Amino acid sequence: MNNYIDIVYWRTNENNDEYNSKEAINIIKKYIMKRWGIDDLEIVRSENGKPYFKNVNKIKFNISHTEGLSVVAIGSYEIGIDVEKIKPISRKIVDKYYSKGERKELCEYKNNKIVKEIEIWTRKESYCKCIGRGITKESLFWDSSETKEYILKSFYILDCVITVCVKVGDYCYHISMAEKETNEKKDYS
């Protein structure tokens, strides 16, 4: 079970956070039962709201959803994941929370700047979720362009950006993604 991240994503019709979260938990439980035969999974939350298994310490997971898409990441160490629909971010948000390094990255990006803005935002949120502090003003000031302690990997699927965050040293050797309905696997090793 060492050094892996599995990501499962699926299209959602519901714009209901509670519904999407419950669906994600069901998918995680089915996935773990199928892969490792573990079915006695109790999920609790840390004081900052990060979900974890009370009775299975060797498997970590994280959940995210946005308009039309949900994702879960399952790994053997602390992990954060975020997904966002590609759409413009408020200039106020960029000016307030994006570091000088991140704004420089935006200026140097030659293609669609909206995609890069969203990628930077998902890096910030996936980091906040990985460290388990939650998304706070303080943690959003973290500079994703300067990190040497965390590895951030972004993917582009169905007009969305998905970013996974893990701590350096916990880095996985294998990332695979599968769409829930098709079970089509994509290998990102």
PDB file of C-alpha atoms in Angstrom:
ATOM      1  CA  MET A   1       0.000   0.000   0.000  1.00  0.00           C
ATOM      2  CA  ASN A   2       3.050   2.284  -0.060  1.00  0.00           C
ATOM      3  CA  ASN A   3       3.564   5.323  -2.240  1.00  0.00           C
ATOM      4  CA  TYR A   4       0.389   5.647  -4.229  1.00  0.00           C
ATOM      5  CA  ILE A   5      -2.376   8.111  -4.905  1.00  0.00           C
ATOM      6  CA  ASP A   6      -5.592   7.007  -6.540  1.00  0.00           C
ATOM      7  CA  ILE A   7      -7.988   9.666  -7.747  1.00  0.00           C
ATOM      8  CA  VAL A   8     -11.558   8.919  -8.722  1.00  0.00           C
ATOM      9  CA  TYR A   9     -13.652  11.609 -10.385  1.00  0.00           C
ATOM     10  CA  TRP A  10     -17.234  11.723 -11.576  1.00  0.00           C
ATOM     11  CA  ARG A  11     -19.715  14.131 -13.079  1.00  0.00           C
ATOM     12  CA  THR A  12     -22.366  15.425 -10.725  1.00  0.00           C
ATOM     13  CA  ASN A  13     -25.771  16.855 -11.452  1.00  0.00           C
ATOM     14  CA  GLU A  14     -26.293  18.113  -7.935  1.00  0.00           C
ATOM     15  CA  ASN A  15     -25.005  21.474  -6.721  1.00  0.00           C
ATOM     16  CA  ASN A  16     -25.572  20.296  -3.177  1.00  0.00           C
ATOM     17  CA  ASP A  17     -22.429  20.046  -1.025  1.00  0.00           C
ATOM     18  CA  GLU A  18     -23.989  17.673   1.509  1.00  0.00           C
ATOM     19  CA  TYR A  19     -25.251  15.317  -1.215  1.00  0.00           C
ATOM     20  CA  ASN A  20     -21.894  15.359  -3.046  1.00  0.00           C
ATOM     21  CA  SER A  21     -19.966  14.733   0.182  1.00  0.00           C
ATOM     22  CA  LYS A  22     -22.148  11.736   1.077  1.00  0.00           C
ATOM     23  CA  GLU A  23     -21.729  10.345  -2.440  1.00  0.00           C
ATOM     24  CA  ALA A  24     -17.944  10.782  -2.138  1.00  0.00           C
ATOM     25  CA  ILE A  25     -17.860   8.923   1.197  1.00  0.00           C
ATOM     26  CA  ASN A  26     -19.837   6.044  -0.334  1.00  0.00           C
ATOM     27  CA  ILE A  27     -17.427   5.868  -3.276  1.00  0.00           C
ATOM     28  CA  ILE A  28     -14.399   5.873  -0.946  1.00  0.00           C
ATOM     29  CA  LYS A  29     -15.848   3.060   1.171  1.00  0.00           C
ATOM     30  CA  LYS A  30     -16.695   0.938  -1.903  1.00  0.00           C
ATOM     31  CA  TYR A  31     -13.282   1.615  -3.403  1.00  0.00           C
ATOM     32  CA  ILE A  32     -11.412   0.582  -0.242  1.00  0.00           C
ATOM     33  CA  MET A  33     -13.579  -2.513   0.188  1.00  0.00           C
ATOM     34  CA  LYS A  34     -12.890  -3.561  -3.407  1.00  0.00           C
ATOM     35  CA  ARG A  35      -9.143  -2.797  -3.312  1.00  0.00           C
ATOM     36  CA  TRP A  36      -8.196  -3.975   0.194  1.00  0.00           C
ATOM     37  CA  GLY A  37     -11.218  -5.809   1.557  1.00  0.00           C
ATOM     38  CA  ILE A  38     -11.653  -3.384   4.441  1.00  0.00           C
ATOM     39  CA  ASP A  39     -15.310  -2.681   5.175  1.00  0.00           C
ATOM     40  CA  ASP A  40     -15.374  -1.530   8.802  1.00  0.00           C
ATOM     41  CA  LEU A  41     -14.637   2.135   8.100  1.00  0.00           C
ATOM     42  CA  GLU A  42     -15.684   4.836  10.506  1.00  0.00           C
ATOM     43  CA  ILE A  43     -15.120   8.376   9.278  1.00  0.00           C
ATOM     44  CA  VAL A  44     -14.674  11.200  11.774  1.00  0.00           C
ATOM     45  CA  ARG A  45     -13.436  14.778  11.449  1.00  0.00           C
ATOM     46  CA  SER A  46     -10.498  16.574  13.019  1.00  0.00           C
ATOM     47  CA  GLU A  47     -11.167  19.750  14.989  1.00  0.00           C
ATOM     48  CA  ASN A  48     -10.523  21.684  11.753  1.00  0.00           C
ATOM     49  CA  GLY A  49     -12.984  19.535   9.793  1.00  0.00           C
ATOM     50  CA  LYS A  50     -10.620  17.235   7.855  1.00  0.00           C
ATOM     51  CA  PRO A  51     -12.205  13.791   7.458  1.00  0.00           C
ATOM     52  CA  TYR A  52     -10.201  10.685   8.342  1.00  0.00           C
ATOM     53  CA  PHE A  53     -10.729   7.026   9.205  1.00  0.00           C
ATOM     54  CA  LYS A  54     -10.968   6.519  12.943  1.00  0.00           C
ATOM     55  CA  ASN A  55     -10.040   2.842  12.761  1.00  0.00           C
ATOM     56  CA  VAL A  56      -7.691   2.610   9.712  1.00  0.00           C
ATOM     57  CA  ASN A  57      -4.623   4.822   9.998  1.00  0.00           C
ATOM     58  CA  LYS A  58      -2.737   3.567   6.914  1.00  0.00           C
ATOM     59  CA  ILE A  59      -5.241   4.930   4.383  1.00  0.00           C
ATOM     60  CA  LYS A  60      -5.771   8.679   3.974  1.00  0.00           C
ATOM     61  CA  PHE A  61      -8.291  10.437   1.760  1.00  0.00           C
ATOM     62  CA  ASN A  62      -9.591  13.828   0.756  1.00  0.00           C
ATOM     63  CA  ILE A  63     -12.673  15.048  -1.106  1.00  0.00           C
ATOM     64  CA  SER A  64     -13.511  18.016  -3.301  1.00  0.00           C
ATOM     65  CA  HIS A  65     -16.330  19.023  -5.601  1.00  0.00           C
ATOM     66  CA  THR A  66     -17.276  21.883  -7.837  1.00  0.00           C
ATOM     67  CA  GLU A  67     -20.051  22.660 -10.259  1.00  0.00           C
ATOM     68  CA  GLY A  68     -20.493  19.455 -12.281  1.00  0.00           C
ATOM     69  CA  LEU A  69     -17.524  17.436 -10.965  1.00  0.00           C
ATOM     70  CA  SER A  70     -16.498  15.640  -7.772  1.00  0.00           C
ATOM     71  CA  VAL A  71     -13.154  14.021  -6.909  1.00  0.00           C
ATOM     72  CA  VAL A  72     -11.664  11.896  -4.166  1.00  0.00           C
ATOM     73  CA  ALA A  73      -7.992  11.184  -3.545  1.00  0.00           C
ATOM     74  CA  ILE A  74      -6.954   8.104  -1.618  1.00  0.00           C
ATOM     75  CA  GLY A  75      -3.357   7.603  -0.535  1.00  0.00           C
ATOM     76  CA  SER A  76      -0.991   6.143   2.005  1.00  0.00           C
ATOM     77  CA  TYR A  77      -0.163   9.511   3.637  1.00  0.00           C
ATOM     78  CA  GLU A  78      -1.718  12.910   4.269  1.00  0.00           C
ATOM     79  CA  ILE A  79      -3.162  14.254   1.077  1.00  0.00           C
ATOM     80  CA  GLY A  80      -5.123  17.268  -0.087  1.00  0.00           C
ATOM     81  CA  ILE A  81      -7.148  17.632  -3.263  1.00  0.00           C
ATOM     82  CA  ASP A  82      -9.109  20.471  -4.787  1.00  0.00           C
ATOM     83  CA  VAL A  83     -11.156  20.808  -7.947  1.00  0.00           C
ATOM     84  CA  GLU A  84     -12.446  24.040  -9.430  1.00  0.00           C
ATOM     85  CA  LYS A  85     -14.380  24.868 -12.565  1.00  0.00           C
ATOM     86  CA  ILE A  86     -12.325  26.987 -14.960  1.00  0.00           C
ATOM     87  CA  LYS A  87     -13.832  30.456 -14.700  1.00  0.00           C
ATOM     88  CA  PRO A  88     -12.426  33.892 -13.888  1.00  0.00           C
ATOM     89  CA  ILE A  89     -11.327  34.591 -10.326  1.00  0.00           C
ATOM     90  CA  SER A  90     -12.126  37.943  -8.780  1.00  0.00           C
ATOM     91  CA  ARG A  91      -9.298  40.448  -9.189  1.00  0.00           C
ATOM     92  CA  LYS A  92      -9.728  41.247  -5.472  1.00  0.00           C
ATOM     93  CA  ILE A  93      -8.936  37.616  -4.588  1.00  0.00           C
ATOM     94  CA  VAL A  94      -5.836  37.551  -6.804  1.00  0.00           C
ATOM     95  CA  ASP A  95      -4.613  40.888  -5.432  1.00  0.00           C
ATOM     96  CA  LYS A  96      -5.253  39.889  -1.818  1.00  0.00           C
ATOM     97  CA  TYR A  97      -4.143  36.235  -1.663  1.00  0.00           C
ATOM     98  CA  TYR A  98      -1.731  35.609  -4.542  1.00  0.00           C
ATOM     99  CA  SER A  99       1.904  36.143  -3.588  1.00  0.00           C
ATOM    100  CA  LYS A 100       4.384  38.121  -5.674  1.00  0.00           C
ATOM    101  CA  GLY A 101       5.740  34.819  -6.972  1.00  0.00           C
ATOM    102  CA  GLU A 102       2.282  33.591  -7.947  1.00  0.00           C
ATOM    103  CA  ARG A 103       1.437  36.893  -9.665  1.00  0.00           C
ATOM    104  CA  LYS A 104       4.771  36.695 -11.525  1.00  0.00           C
ATOM    105  CA  GLU A 105       3.836  33.156 -12.602  1.00  0.00           C
ATOM    106  CA  LEU A 106       0.548  34.556 -13.977  1.00  0.00           C
ATOM    107  CA  CYS A 107       2.362  37.279 -15.918  1.00  0.00           C
ATOM    108  CA  GLU A 108       4.800  34.779 -17.451  1.00  0.00           C
ATOM    109  CA  TYR A 109       2.081  32.314 -18.461  1.00  0.00           C
ATOM    110  CA  LYS A 110       1.503  32.699 -22.196  1.00  0.00           C
ATOM    111  CA  ASN A 111      -1.677  30.675 -22.607  1.00  0.00           C
ATOM    112  CA  ASN A 112      -5.072  31.069 -20.939  1.00  0.00           C
ATOM    113  CA  LYS A 113      -4.396  33.092 -17.760  1.00  0.00           C
ATOM    114  CA  ILE A 114      -7.761  32.084 -16.275  1.00  0.00           C
ATOM    115  CA  VAL A 115      -6.599  28.448 -16.245  1.00  0.00           C
ATOM    116  CA  LYS A 116      -3.372  29.447 -14.451  1.00  0.00           C
ATOM    117  CA  GLU A 117      -5.340  31.560 -11.922  1.00  0.00           C
ATOM    118  CA  ILE A 118      -7.514  28.536 -11.138  1.00  0.00           C
ATOM    119  CA  GLU A 119      -4.505  26.225 -10.950  1.00  0.00           C
ATOM    120  CA  ILE A 120      -2.846  28.504  -8.380  1.00  0.00           C
ATOM    121  CA  TRP A 121      -6.071  28.659  -6.363  1.00  0.00           C
ATOM    122  CA  THR A 122      -6.419  24.851  -6.369  1.00  0.00           C
ATOM    123  CA  ARG A 123      -2.792  24.560  -5.231  1.00  0.00           C
ATOM    124  CA  LYS A 124      -3.604  26.811  -2.259  1.00  0.00           C
ATOM    125  CA  GLU A 125      -6.758  24.895  -1.331  1.00  0.00           C
ATOM    126  CA  SER A 126      -5.199  21.441  -1.764  1.00  0.00           C
ATOM    127  CA  TYR A 127      -2.300  22.546   0.482  1.00  0.00           C
ATOM    128  CA  CYS A 128      -4.707  23.816   3.155  1.00  0.00           C
ATOM    129  CA  LYS A 129      -6.527  20.483   3.038  1.00  0.00           C
ATOM    130  CA  CYS A 130      -3.304  18.443   3.076  1.00  0.00           C
ATOM    131  CA  ILE A 131      -2.002  20.112   6.240  1.00  0.00           C
ATOM    132  CA  GLY A 132      -5.410  19.744   7.876  1.00  0.00           C
ATOM    133  CA  ARG A 133      -5.833  23.362   8.961  1.00  0.00           C
ATOM    134  CA  GLY A 134      -8.768  24.107   6.742  1.00  0.00           C
ATOM    135  CA  ILE A 135      -9.125  27.009   4.382  1.00  0.00           C
ATOM    136  CA  THR A 136      -8.488  30.168   6.357  1.00  0.00           C
ATOM    137  CA  LYS A 137      -7.356  33.651   5.374  1.00  0.00           C
ATOM    138  CA  GLU A 138      -3.995  32.964   7.007  1.00  0.00           C
ATOM    139  CA  SER A 139      -3.400  29.703   5.144  1.00  0.00           C
ATOM    140  CA  LEU A 140      -4.449  31.228   1.819  1.00  0.00           C
ATOM    141  CA  PHE A 141      -1.474  33.603   2.045  1.00  0.00           C
ATOM    142  CA  TRP A 142       0.806  30.549   1.640  1.00  0.00           C
ATOM    143  CA  ASP A 143       3.007  30.950  -1.462  1.00  0.00           C
ATOM    144  CA  SER A 144       2.561  27.933  -3.730  1.00  0.00           C
ATOM    145  CA  SER A 145       5.220  29.189  -6.146  1.00  0.00           C
ATOM    146  CA  GLU A 146       7.996  28.935  -3.540  1.00  0.00           C
ATOM    147  CA  THR A 147       7.216  25.656  -1.811  1.00  0.00           C
ATOM    148  CA  LYS A 148       9.953  23.116  -1.368  1.00  0.00           C
ATOM    149  CA  GLU A 149       8.128  21.170   1.341  1.00  0.00           C
ATOM    150  CA  TYR A 150       5.096  20.084  -0.690  1.00  0.00           C
ATOM    151  CA  ILE A 151       4.561  18.581  -4.121  1.00  0.00           C
ATOM    152  CA  LEU A 152       1.612  19.898  -6.094  1.00  0.00           C
ATOM    153  CA  LYS A 153       0.379  18.105  -9.213  1.00  0.00           C
ATOM    154  CA  SER A 154      -2.380  19.604 -11.367  1.00  0.00           C
ATOM    155  CA  PHE A 155      -4.601  17.930 -13.966  1.00  0.00           C
ATOM    156  CA  TYR A 156      -7.152  19.374 -16.396  1.00  0.00           C
ATOM    157  CA  ILE A 157     -10.369  17.408 -16.868  1.00  0.00           C
ATOM    158  CA  LEU A 158     -13.836  18.416 -18.104  1.00  0.00           C
ATOM    159  CA  ASP A 159     -13.254  22.199 -17.923  1.00  0.00           C
ATOM    160  CA  CYS A 160     -11.883  21.858 -14.393  1.00  0.00           C
ATOM    161  CA  VAL A 161      -8.519  21.953 -12.669  1.00  0.00           C
ATOM    162  CA  ILE A 162      -7.722  19.252 -10.119  1.00  0.00           C
ATOM    163  CA  THR A 163      -4.673  19.672  -7.874  1.00  0.00           C
ATOM    164  CA  VAL A 164      -3.255  17.111  -5.461  1.00  0.00           C
ATOM    165  CA  CYS A 165      -0.883  18.073  -2.634  1.00  0.00           C
ATOM    166  CA  VAL A 166       1.454  15.796  -0.671  1.00  0.00           C
ATOM    167  CA  LYS A 167       4.419  16.534   1.570  1.00  0.00           C
ATOM    168  CA  VAL A 168       7.881  16.016   0.054  1.00  0.00           C
ATOM    169  CA  GLY A 169       9.197  12.683   1.280  1.00  0.00           C
ATOM    170  CA  ASP A 170       5.692  11.230   1.118  1.00  0.00           C
ATOM    171  CA  TYR A 171       5.723  11.576  -2.645  1.00  0.00           C
ATOM    172  CA  CYS A 172       4.072   8.756  -4.438  1.00  0.00           C
ATOM    173  CA  TYR A 173       5.459   6.654  -7.217  1.00  0.00           C
ATOM    174  CA  HIS A 174       2.090   6.151  -8.830  1.00  0.00           C
ATOM    175  CA  ILE A 175      -0.891   8.379  -9.506  1.00  0.00           C
ATOM    176  CA  SER A 176      -3.859   6.904 -11.314  1.00  0.00           C
ATOM    177  CA  MET A 177      -7.156   8.503 -12.166  1.00  0.00           C
ATOM    178  CA  ALA A 178     -10.397   6.796 -13.058  1.00  0.00           C
ATOM    179  CA  GLU A 179     -13.732   8.206 -14.065  1.00  0.00           C
ATOM    180  CA  LYS A 180     -16.414   6.569 -11.905  1.00  0.00           C
ATOM    181  CA  GLU A 181     -18.869   5.782 -14.696  1.00  0.00           C
ATOM    182  CA  THR A 182     -16.377   4.434 -17.223  1.00  0.00           C
ATOM    183  CA  ASN A 183     -13.653   3.046 -14.936  1.00  0.00           C
ATOM    184  CA  GLU A 184     -11.276   4.329 -17.609  1.00  0.00           C
ATOM    185  CA  LYS A 185      -7.884   4.569 -15.911  1.00  0.00           C
ATOM    186  CA  LYS A 186      -5.253   7.134 -16.739  1.00  0.00           C
ATOM    187  CA  ASP A 187      -1.739   6.607 -15.404  1.00  0.00           C
ATOM    188  CA  TYR A 188       0.172   9.706 -14.265  1.00  0.00           C
ATOM    189  CA  SER A 189       3.275   8.017 -12.827  1.00  0.00           C
TER     190      SER A 189
END
